[in-house]
Coordinates of C-alpha atoms and ligand atoms in Angstrom, one line a residue:
M1 CA -14.4 24.9 -10.8
P2 CA -15.2 25.7 -14.4
A3 CA -18.8 26.8 -14.4
I4 CA -19.3 26.3 -18.0
S5 CA -19.5 23.4 -20.4
G6 CA -20.3 23.0 -24.1
K7 CA -19.1 24.3 -27.4
M8 CA -18.7 27.9 -28.3
E9 CA -22.3 28.2 -29.7
F10 CA -23.7 27.1 -26.3
D11 CA -21.5 29.3 -24.2
T12 CA -23.9 32.2 -23.9
A13 CA -27.0 30.1 -23.4
W14 CA -25.5 27.6 -21.0
S15 CA -23.0 29.3 -18.8
Y16 CA -23.8 29.5 -15.1
A17 CA -22.0 31.2 -12.2
P18 CA -20.7 28.6 -9.7
A19 CA -23.4 27.7 -7.2
P20 CA -21.6 25.5 -4.6
E21 CA -23.7 23.9 -1.8
N22 CA -22.3 25.1 1.5
A23 CA -20.3 22.4 3.2
D24 CA -19.2 24.4 6.2
H25 CA -21.7 22.7 8.5
I26 CA -20.2 19.3 7.8
V27 CA -17.9 17.9 10.4
L28 CA -16.3 14.7 9.4
K29 CA -14.4 12.6 12.0
K30 CA -10.8 11.7 11.2
R31 CA -11.6 8.1 12.0
Y32 CA -14.8 6.1 11.9
E33 CA -15.1 3.0 14.1
L34 CA -17.5 0.0 13.8
F35 CA -21.0 0.3 15.2
I36 CA -21.7 -2.8 17.3
T37 CA -24.2 -3.1 20.3
G38 CA -25.1 0.6 19.9
K39 CA -21.5 1.7 20.4
F40 CA -18.6 2.8 18.3
V41 CA -15.9 0.2 18.8
K42 CA -12.4 -0.2 17.4
P43 CA -11.8 -3.0 14.9
Q44 CA -10.1 -6.0 16.6
S45 CA -7.3 -6.0 14.0
G46 CA -6.6 -2.3 14.6
K47 CA -6.7 -1.8 10.8
Y48 CA -8.3 1.2 9.0
F49 CA -8.7 2.1 5.3
E50 CA -9.2 5.5 3.7
T51 CA -12.3 6.7 1.9
L52 CA -11.6 9.3 -0.7
N53 CA -13.5 12.2 -2.3
P54 CA -13.6 11.0 -5.9
A55 CA -13.9 14.6 -7.1
T56 CA -10.4 15.3 -5.8
G57 CA -8.8 11.9 -5.4
K58 CA -7.9 13.0 -1.8
P59 CA -8.8 11.1 1.4
L60 CA -11.7 12.3 3.5
A61 CA -11.4 10.0 6.6
K62 CA -10.1 6.7 7.8
V63 CA -12.6 3.9 8.3
A64 CA -12.4 0.7 10.4
E65 CA -11.8 -2.5 8.5
G66 CA -14.0 -5.2 10.0
S67 CA -12.5 -8.7 10.2
E68 CA -14.1 -12.1 10.7
A69 CA -13.8 -11.5 14.5
D70 CA -15.7 -8.2 14.2
I71 CA -18.4 -9.7 12.1
D72 CA -18.8 -12.5 14.7
K73 CA -19.1 -9.9 17.4
A74 CA -21.7 -8.0 15.4
V75 CA -23.7 -11.1 14.6
K76 CA -23.7 -12.1 18.3
A77 CA -24.9 -8.6 19.2
A78 CA -27.7 -8.8 16.6
R79 CA -28.7 -12.3 17.9
K80 CA -28.8 -11.1 21.5
A81 CA -30.8 -8.0 20.6
Y82 CA -33.2 -10.2 18.6
T83 CA -33.8 -12.7 21.3
N84 CA -34.0 -10.4 24.3
H85 CA -35.6 -7.2 22.8
W86 CA -36.6 -6.8 19.3
S87 CA -38.6 -10.0 18.7
K88 CA -40.5 -9.4 22.0
L89 CA -41.3 -5.8 21.4
P90 CA -44.9 -5.1 20.3
A91 CA -44.9 -4.4 16.6
K92 CA -46.4 -0.9 17.1
E93 CA -43.3 0.0 19.2
R94 CA -41.0 -1.3 16.6
G95 CA -42.7 1.0 14.1
K96 CA -42.2 4.0 16.4
Y97 CA -38.4 3.6 16.3
I98 CA -38.4 3.4 12.5
F99 CA -40.7 6.5 12.2
R100 CA -38.3 8.3 14.5
L101 CA -35.3 7.4 12.4
A102 CA -37.2 8.5 9.2
R103 CA -38.0 11.9 10.8
M104 CA -34.4 12.4 11.9
I105 CA -33.1 11.7 8.4
Q106 CA -35.5 14.4 7.1
E107 CA -34.3 16.8 9.7
R108 CA -30.6 16.1 8.8
A109 CA -31.2 15.8 5.0
R110 CA -28.8 18.6 4.0
E111 CA -26.0 17.1 6.0
F112 CA -26.6 13.6 4.6
A113 CA -26.8 15.0 1.0
V114 CA -23.4 16.8 1.3
I115 CA -21.7 13.8 2.8
E116 CA -23.1 11.6 0.1
S117 CA -21.8 13.8 -2.6
L118 CA -18.4 14.3 -0.9
D119 CA -17.8 10.6 -0.3
G120 CA -19.4 9.1 -3.5
G121 CA -19.0 11.9 -6.1
K122 CA -22.7 12.2 -7.1
A123 CA -24.1 15.6 -8.0
I124 CA -25.7 17.4 -5.1
R125 CA -28.8 17.8 -7.2
E126 CA -29.2 14.0 -7.1
S127 CA -28.2 13.4 -3.5
K128 CA -30.4 16.3 -2.2
G129 CA -33.3 15.7 -4.6
V130 CA -33.4 12.0 -4.9
D131 CA -31.3 9.9 -2.6
I132 CA -32.0 11.4 0.8
P133 CA -35.7 12.1 0.4
L134 CA -36.2 8.6 -1.0
A135 CA -34.3 7.1 1.9
A136 CA -36.5 8.9 4.4
A137 CA -39.6 7.8 2.4
H138 CA -38.6 4.2 2.6
F139 CA -38.3 4.3 6.4
F140 CA -41.6 6.0 6.7
Y141 CA -43.3 3.5 4.4
Y142 CA -42.0 0.4 6.1
A143 CA -42.5 1.9 9.6
G144 CA -46.2 2.0 8.7
W145 CA -46.3 -1.8 7.9
A146 CA -44.6 -2.9 11.2
D147 CA -47.9 -3.4 13.0
K148 CA -50.0 -4.4 10.0
L149 CA -48.2 -7.6 8.8
N150 CA -51.2 -9.7 9.6
Y151 CA -53.2 -7.5 7.2
A152 CA -50.5 -7.5 4.6
F153 CA -50.4 -11.3 4.5
P154 CA -53.7 -12.5 6.0
N155 CA -54.0 -16.1 7.3
T156 CA -50.3 -16.7 7.1
N157 CA -49.2 -15.6 10.7
P158 CA -46.0 -14.0 9.4
S159 CA -43.0 -14.0 11.8
S160 CA -39.5 -12.6 11.6
L161 CA -36.4 -14.7 10.6
G162 CA -33.8 -13.5 13.1
V163 CA -30.5 -11.9 12.0
A164 CA -30.2 -10.4 8.6
G165 CA -26.8 -9.8 7.0
Q166 CA -27.0 -7.0 4.4
I167 CA -24.3 -5.9 1.9
I168 CA -24.7 -2.8 -0.1
P169 CA -23.0 -1.0 -3.0
W170 CA -21.6 2.5 -3.5
N171 CA -24.0 3.9 -6.1
F172 CA -26.8 4.9 -3.7
P173 CA -25.2 4.4 -0.3
L174 CA -27.8 5.8 2.1
L175 CA -30.7 4.8 -0.1
M176 CA -29.5 1.2 -0.3
A177 CA -29.0 1.1 3.4
A178 CA -32.7 2.3 3.7
W179 CA -33.9 -0.3 1.2
K180 CA -32.2 -3.0 3.3
L181 CA -32.8 -1.8 6.9
A182 CA -36.4 -0.5 6.7
P183 CA -38.2 -3.8 5.7
A184 CA -35.8 -5.9 7.9
L185 CA -36.5 -3.9 11.0
A186 CA -40.2 -3.4 10.3
T187 CA -40.7 -7.2 10.1
G188 CA -38.9 -7.7 13.5
N189 CA -35.4 -8.8 12.4
T190 CA -32.1 -7.4 13.6
V191 CA -29.3 -6.5 11.3
V192 CA -25.6 -6.5 10.5
L193 CA -25.0 -4.1 7.6
K194 CA -21.9 -3.9 5.5
P195 CA -21.6 -0.6 3.5
A196 CA -19.4 -0.3 0.4
E197 CA -15.7 0.5 1.0
T198 CA -15.7 3.7 -1.1
T199 CA -18.9 5.2 0.4
P200 CA -19.2 4.3 4.1
L201 CA -19.7 7.8 5.6
T202 CA -23.5 8.2 5.3
A203 CA -24.0 4.8 6.9
M204 CA -21.8 5.9 9.8
K205 CA -23.8 9.1 10.1
L206 CA -26.9 6.9 10.1
A207 CA -25.3 4.9 13.0
E208 CA -25.2 8.2 15.0
L209 CA -28.9 8.8 14.3
I210 CA -29.7 5.2 15.3
Q211 CA -27.9 5.9 18.6
D212 CA -29.9 9.2 19.0
C213 CA -33.2 7.3 18.4
D214 CA -32.4 5.0 21.3
F215 CA -32.8 1.8 19.3
P216 CA -32.2 -1.1 21.6
P217 CA -28.4 -1.8 21.3
G218 CA -27.5 -4.5 18.8
V219 CA -30.7 -4.1 16.7
V220 CA -28.6 -2.4 13.9
N221 CA -24.9 -3.1 13.7
I222 CA -22.7 -1.6 11.0
V223 CA -19.4 -3.2 10.1
T224 CA -17.3 -1.4 7.5
G225 CA -14.8 -3.1 5.3
A226 CA -14.3 -4.4 1.8
G227 CA -15.1 -7.8 0.1
A228 CA -13.5 -9.9 2.8
T229 CA -15.7 -8.3 5.4
G230 CA -18.7 -9.0 3.3
A231 CA -17.7 -12.6 2.7
A232 CA -17.3 -13.1 6.5
L233 CA -20.9 -11.9 6.9
V234 CA -22.1 -14.2 4.2
N235 CA -20.3 -17.2 5.7
H236 CA -21.3 -16.6 9.3
P237 CA -23.3 -19.6 10.5
D238 CA -25.7 -17.7 12.7
V239 CA -27.1 -15.4 10.0
D240 CA -30.6 -16.3 8.8
K241 CA -30.7 -14.1 5.7
I242 CA -28.4 -12.4 3.3
A243 CA -29.6 -9.4 1.2
F244 CA -27.1 -8.2 -1.4
T245 CA -27.0 -5.5 -4.0
G246 CA -23.9 -5.3 -6.2
S247 CA -22.1 -7.0 -9.1
T248 CA -23.4 -10.2 -10.7
E249 CA -20.0 -11.7 -10.1
V250 CA -20.2 -11.3 -6.3
G251 CA -23.9 -12.3 -6.4
K252 CA -22.9 -15.6 -7.9
L253 CA -20.3 -16.1 -5.2
I254 CA -22.9 -15.5 -2.5
R255 CA -25.3 -17.9 -4.1
R256 CA -22.6 -20.6 -4.1
A257 CA -21.6 -19.8 -0.5
T258 CA -25.1 -20.0 0.9
A259 CA -26.2 -23.1 -1.1
G260 CA -27.0 -26.0 1.2
T261 CA -27.4 -23.7 4.2
Q262 CA -30.6 -22.5 5.9
K263 CA -29.9 -18.9 4.8
K264 CA -32.5 -17.1 2.7
I265 CA -31.0 -14.8 0.1
T266 CA -32.1 -12.0 -2.2
L267 CA -29.8 -10.6 -4.9
E268 CA -30.2 -7.4 -6.7
L269 CA -27.5 -7.4 -9.4
G270 CA -26.6 -5.6 -12.6
G271 CA -28.6 -4.6 -15.6
K272 CA -28.4 -3.5 -19.3
A273 CA -31.7 -1.8 -19.7
A274 CA -33.1 -0.9 -23.1
N275 CA -34.9 2.4 -23.6
I276 CA -37.1 2.0 -26.6
I277 CA -38.3 5.0 -28.6
F278 CA -41.1 4.5 -31.2
E279 CA -41.7 6.9 -34.0
D280 CA -45.0 8.0 -32.4
A281 CA -43.3 9.0 -29.1
P282 CA -43.2 12.6 -27.8
L283 CA -39.6 12.9 -29.0
D284 CA -38.3 15.8 -26.9
Q285 CA -39.7 14.2 -23.7
A286 CA -38.1 10.9 -24.8
V287 CA -34.7 12.5 -25.3
E288 CA -34.9 14.0 -21.8
G289 CA -35.8 10.6 -20.4
I290 CA -32.8 9.0 -22.2
I291 CA -30.5 11.7 -20.9
N292 CA -31.8 11.2 -17.3
G293 CA -31.7 7.4 -17.6
I294 CA -28.1 7.1 -18.5
Y295 CA -26.2 10.3 -17.5
F296 CA -27.7 11.1 -14.2
N297 CA -25.7 9.8 -11.3
Q298 CA -22.8 9.2 -13.7
G299 CA -24.5 6.1 -15.0
H300 CA -23.8 4.4 -11.7
V301 CA -27.3 2.9 -11.7
C302 CA -28.2 -0.8 -12.0
C303 CA -31.4 0.1 -13.8
A304 CA -29.7 2.8 -16.0
G305 CA -31.1 2.9 -19.6
S306 CA -27.7 2.1 -21.0
R307 CA -29.0 0.9 -24.4
L308 CA -31.1 3.1 -26.7
L309 CA -33.3 1.3 -29.2
V310 CA -34.8 3.8 -31.6
Q311 CA -37.2 3.2 -34.5
E312 CA -35.4 3.8 -37.8
S313 CA -37.8 6.5 -39.1
V314 CA -36.8 8.8 -36.2
K315 CA -33.3 7.7 -35.6
E316 CA -31.6 10.7 -37.3
V317 CA -33.7 13.3 -35.4
I318 CA -33.3 11.6 -32.1
I319 CA -29.5 11.3 -32.4
R320 CA -29.3 15.0 -33.3
K321 CA -31.4 16.0 -30.4
L322 CA -29.4 13.7 -28.0
K323 CA -26.1 15.2 -29.1
D324 CA -27.4 18.7 -28.7
R325 CA -28.7 18.0 -25.2
M326 CA -25.5 16.2 -24.3
E327 CA -23.5 19.4 -25.2
T328 CA -25.5 21.2 -22.5
L329 CA -24.6 18.8 -19.7
I330 CA -22.2 20.1 -17.1
V331 CA -19.6 17.7 -15.7
G332 CA -17.8 18.8 -12.6
D333 CA -17.8 19.6 -8.9
P334 CA -20.5 17.4 -7.3
L335 CA -21.2 20.1 -4.8
D336 CA -22.1 22.6 -7.4
K337 CA -25.9 22.8 -7.8
N338 CA -25.5 23.3 -11.6
T339 CA -23.6 20.0 -12.0
D340 CA -25.4 17.3 -14.0
I341 CA -22.7 14.7 -13.9
G342 CA -20.4 14.4 -10.9
A343 CA -17.3 12.3 -10.3
I344 CA -16.9 8.7 -11.1
N345 CA -17.0 6.8 -7.8
S346 CA -13.5 5.4 -7.8
Q347 CA -10.3 5.0 -9.8
Q348 CA -11.2 1.4 -10.3
Q349 CA -14.6 2.2 -11.8
L350 CA -13.0 4.9 -14.0
A351 CA -10.6 2.4 -15.3
T352 CA -13.5 0.0 -16.1
I353 CA -15.4 2.7 -18.0
E354 CA -12.3 3.8 -19.9
A355 CA -11.6 0.2 -20.9
Y356 CA -15.2 0.0 -22.3
L357 CA -14.7 3.3 -24.2
K358 CA -11.6 1.7 -25.9
L359 CA -13.4 -1.6 -26.5
G360 CA -16.4 0.0 -28.1
Q361 CA -14.3 1.8 -30.7
A362 CA -12.2 -1.4 -31.3
E363 CA -15.5 -3.3 -31.8
G364 CA -16.4 -0.9 -34.6
A365 CA -19.0 1.4 -33.0
E366 CA -18.7 5.1 -33.5
M367 CA -18.0 7.1 -30.4
F368 CA -19.4 10.6 -29.7
Q369 CA -18.5 12.5 -26.5
S370 CA -19.8 16.0 -25.5
S371 CA -17.1 18.6 -25.7
C372 CA -17.6 20.0 -22.2
P373 CA -14.5 20.7 -20.1
V374 CA -13.8 18.4 -17.2
P375 CA -11.8 19.4 -14.2
Q376 CA -8.1 18.5 -14.3
N377 CA -7.5 18.0 -10.7
G378 CA -6.8 14.4 -9.8
G379 CA -10.5 13.6 -9.6
Y380 CA -12.3 10.9 -11.7
W381 CA -14.3 12.2 -14.6
V382 CA -15.9 10.9 -17.8
R383 CA -17.7 13.0 -20.4
P384 CA -21.2 11.8 -21.4
T385 CA -20.7 9.3 -24.2
L386 CA -22.7 7.8 -27.1
F387 CA -21.8 4.8 -29.2
L388 CA -23.6 4.9 -32.6
N389 CA -23.9 1.9 -34.9
A390 CA -23.6 -0.6 -32.0
S391 CA -24.6 -4.1 -32.8
Q392 CA -26.2 -6.7 -30.7
S393 CA -23.1 -8.9 -30.3
H394 CA -20.9 -6.0 -29.2
R395 CA -19.7 -6.3 -25.6
I396 CA -20.7 -2.6 -25.1
V397 CA -24.3 -3.7 -25.9
Q398 CA -24.2 -6.9 -23.7
E399 CA -22.2 -5.9 -20.6
E400 CA -22.9 -3.6 -17.8
I401 CA -20.5 -0.6 -18.0
F402 CA -21.9 1.4 -15.0
G403 CA -20.9 4.7 -16.4
P404 CA -22.3 7.6 -18.5
V405 CA -22.1 5.6 -21.7
L406 CA -25.1 4.9 -24.0
A407 CA -25.1 2.3 -26.8
V408 CA -27.5 3.2 -29.7
Q409 CA -29.2 0.7 -32.0
S410 CA -32.1 1.0 -34.3
F411 CA -35.1 -1.3 -35.1
R412 CA -38.0 -1.4 -37.6
T413 CA -40.8 -3.4 -35.9
V414 CA -42.2 -4.1 -32.5
D415 CA -41.0 -7.7 -32.6
E416 CA -37.4 -6.6 -33.5
A417 CA -37.4 -4.1 -30.6
V418 CA -38.6 -6.8 -28.1
K419 CA -36.0 -9.3 -29.4
K420 CA -33.2 -6.8 -29.1
A421 CA -34.3 -5.6 -25.7
N422 CA -34.5 -9.1 -24.3
N423 CA -31.3 -10.3 -25.8
T424 CA -28.9 -9.9 -22.9
H425 CA -28.1 -11.8 -19.7
Y426 CA -29.8 -9.2 -17.7
G427 CA -33.5 -8.4 -17.0
L428 CA -33.8 -5.6 -14.5
S429 CA -35.5 -2.7 -16.2
A430 CA -36.6 -1.1 -19.5
G431 CA -38.3 2.0 -20.9
V432 CA -40.9 2.4 -23.6
W433 CA -41.6 5.7 -25.3
T434 CA -44.8 5.8 -27.4
D435 CA -48.1 7.6 -27.8
K436 CA -50.0 4.3 -27.9
G437 CA -51.2 2.7 -24.7
S438 CA -51.8 -0.6 -26.6
K439 CA -48.1 -0.6 -27.6
I440 CA -47.0 -0.1 -24.1
F441 CA -49.1 -3.1 -22.9
Q442 CA -47.8 -5.2 -25.7
M443 CA -44.2 -4.3 -24.9
T444 CA -44.5 -4.8 -21.2
Q445 CA -45.9 -8.2 -21.6
K446 CA -43.2 -9.4 -23.9
M447 CA -40.2 -7.9 -22.2
R448 CA -38.4 -9.8 -19.5
A449 CA -37.6 -6.9 -17.2
G450 CA -38.6 -6.5 -13.5
V451 CA -39.4 -2.8 -13.9
I452 CA -40.7 -1.2 -17.1
W453 CA -41.2 2.6 -17.3
A454 CA -43.6 4.0 -19.9
N455 CA -42.9 7.6 -21.2
T456 CA -40.7 8.2 -18.1
Y457 CA -37.6 6.7 -16.6
N458 CA -35.9 6.0 -13.3
K459 CA -38.9 7.0 -11.2
F460 CA -38.9 5.4 -7.7
D461 CA -41.5 5.0 -5.0
P462 CA -41.3 3.0 -1.8
T463 CA -44.6 1.3 -2.6
A464 CA -43.4 -0.2 -5.9
P465 CA -41.5 -3.5 -5.9
F466 CA -38.1 -3.5 -7.7
G467 CA -36.0 -6.4 -8.8
G468 CA -34.9 -8.4 -11.8
Y469 CA -35.0 -11.5 -14.0
K470 CA -32.2 -13.7 -15.2
E471 CA -28.7 -12.5 -14.1
S472 CA -30.2 -9.3 -12.6
G473 CA -31.0 -11.4 -9.5
F474 CA -34.1 -12.5 -7.7
G475 CA -36.3 -11.3 -4.9
R476 CA -38.0 -7.9 -4.7
E477 CA -37.4 -4.8 -2.7
G478 CA -39.9 -2.1 -2.1
G479 CA -43.7 -2.4 -1.6
L480 CA -45.4 -5.3 0.0
H481 CA -43.2 -7.7 -1.9
G482 CA -40.2 -6.2 -0.1
L483 CA -41.4 -7.5 3.3
M484 CA -41.7 -11.1 2.2
P485 CA -37.9 -12.0 2.1
Y486 CA -37.7 -11.0 5.8
L487 CA -40.7 -13.2 6.9
K488 CA -41.5 -16.8 7.6
M489 CA -45.1 -17.4 6.5
Ligands
NAI501 P1 -19.1 -5.5 -5.8 O1 -20.2 -6.4 -6.1 O2 -17.7 -6.0 -5.6 O3 -19.4 -4.6 -4.5 C1 -20.7 -4.5 -3.9 C2 -20.6 -4.8 -2.4 O4 -20.2 -6.2 -2.2 C3 -19.6 -4.0 -1.6 O5 -20.1 -3.7 -0.3 C4 -18.4 -4.9 -1.5 O6 -17.5 -4.7 -0.4 C5 -19.1 -6.3 -1.3 N1 -18.4 -7.4 -1.7 C6 -17.3 -7.6 -2.6 N2 -16.9 -8.8 -2.6 C7 -17.7 -9.6 -1.8 C8 -17.7 -10.9 -1.4 N3 -16.9 -11.8 -2.0 N4 -18.6 -11.3 -0.5 C9 -19.5 -10.4 0.0 N5 -19.5 -9.1 -0.3 C10 -18.6 -8.7 -1.2 O7 -19.1 -4.4 -6.9 P2 -17.8 -3.4 -7.4 O8 -16.6 -4.2 -7.5 O9 -17.8 -2.3 -6.5 O10 -18.3 -3.0 -8.8 C11 -18.1 -3.8 -9.9 C12 -19.3 -3.8 -10.9 O11 -20.4 -4.2 -10.3 C13 -19.6 -2.4 -11.4 O12 -18.8 -1.9 -12.4 C14 -21.1 -2.5 -11.8 O13 -21.1 -3.1 -13.1 C15 -21.6 -3.6 -10.8 N6 -22.3 -3.0 -9.7 C16 -23.7 -3.1 -9.7 C17 -24.4 -2.5 -8.7 C18 -25.9 -2.6 -8.6 O14 -26.5 -1.7 -8.1 N7 -26.5 -3.6 -9.2 C19 -23.8 -1.7 -7.6 C20 -22.3 -1.7 -7.6 C21 -21.7 -2.3 -8.7
MG502 MG1 -15.4 7.7 -0.8

C-alpha cells in the first residue's frame, strides 16, 4: 500500500511508514447463516450472496439471503419470545442482558473494528475510534433506562409495542444496529434486524455475542439479505413497528407500504447539511471541522457537512487552507492507521459518486481534487473533492452524493446564509462556525435542521437525540426521545 500522499512539496512533511492494524486474530467464516430463535439456521431458499472487501473488490464470505419465509419464521420467533419471556421479565433483568452485551462489545472492540473496516471499507481510525466505542456506549446508555421508564415518562405508564422490524444501512453497520437494538430491547420489545447487504459481518458477529450473553432465544433475530428481504419485513402483518435508516427513496416506499396499518414507523433518511463559516470564526479550527465533516468515513454519512457556505470576506483564505489540508489527506488501505479516507463502500456507490463528479463539472462548477495517489488494485476509491462556484440550483448542491465531495458557496449576510442553508429538500443537520454566541443562537433558531453543531462537527453522544426535518425523515434516535418510538404511553 502506498504510504504517502500529496504533492512533492508535502512529501517530506507527510510521508508515513505503513502502520497496518493486525488482522491475524480475525477468523471469518466461509458462510454466515440467519440468526433465528438464538440459533444459526440455513435460509429456506438455500441461497447465499457474497459480501466483498471494497478495498480489494474481492469476496470475504458468503451470507444467507433471507426470503419472505425466513422473515416469517423470524417474526414468529420474535413474537413468541415477546409473549413468553421478554415482556414478562422484570425490567431490571432486561437491563442486565443489555449491560452484558455492551461489556462484551467493549471486550471484543478490536475484532469488531477490523471486521467493520474489512467489510465496509472505512478507515480503521474511524471504526476503532468512533463506531465501536459509540455502539457500546449506546447499549450502556439504554441498558440504564430499562428499569427507569416510569421516571423517564412519569404518569404515562409506558409499555412495549411488541415486535420491531429494523432495517439498517451500510455506512455505520454496527453503530446503526446499536441505535436500533438498544432502545427497542430496553423498552421490552423483541426484534427482527435486517443488516445492509454490503456490510452484514459485524451484525453476524453481534449475533454470536447475543448467543454468548444467553439472551432468551428469539429476542433478537437477524435476517440478512437485500431490498426484498427488507420489504418482506416491512410488509409482515405481525410486526408492530418499523425503524429504518437509509435512502429517502426507500423511506418513501416504506411509508407507503405501512400506510393504513397499525405499524408505527421512524425514518432516518438522507441529508445535505450546510457547514457555515462566518468571518469571525476561528478559521483553522473551522477548516479542520469541514474536513472532518465531509471527508471522514468517505463522506458516507447522512449528516455529512456536504455543503460549505463561507462568508465572502474569508472565502479566499478558507479555500486556500482547505486545499492545503486536502493535499495532506491519505486515501488508501482502510486497515492502515494513517489512512484518512478508506474505500468507497461498493461499486454501485462508487458509480453514483463518479456520476456526480461528472455532473458537477457539466453544471459549470469548478472541480478540485487532491493529488494524492490512490491504490490501483480493483478496490473502490475517490480522492477528496471540492466543487467551487457551485450555485443553489445545481444538483450537486441539492442532492445527497454520499461521498467525499464538498460543494462550496459563499454568502454576505446572516439572512442569506440561512436561506441558502435551508434551501434543500433535506433537514438533518448543519454546522455554524463563529466567535459570537448570539449568532449561533440566531442561526440555530432559523435553520430547519434536526442537529446543529456549533464550532464543531459530527460529534455524537448516546444521550443526544438525532433525526431530521422534511425529507430527512421523522422520529428521533438517541437520548430519552429515542425510547418513545418503542413505547405505548
Ligand atoms: P437503501 O436505502 O437501498 O439501503 C438501506 C437499507 O434498506 C439496506 O439494508 C437495504 O437492503 C434496505 N432496503 C432496500 N430496499 C428496500 C425496500 N424496498 N424495503 C425495505 N428495505 C429495503 O440505500 P442504498 O441503495 O444502499 O444507497 C443509496 C443512497 O441512499 C446512498 O447513495 C445515500 O445517498 C443514501 N443512504 C443514506 C443513508 C443514511 O444514513 N441516511 C444510508 C445509506 C444510504
Ligand atoms: Mg462488504
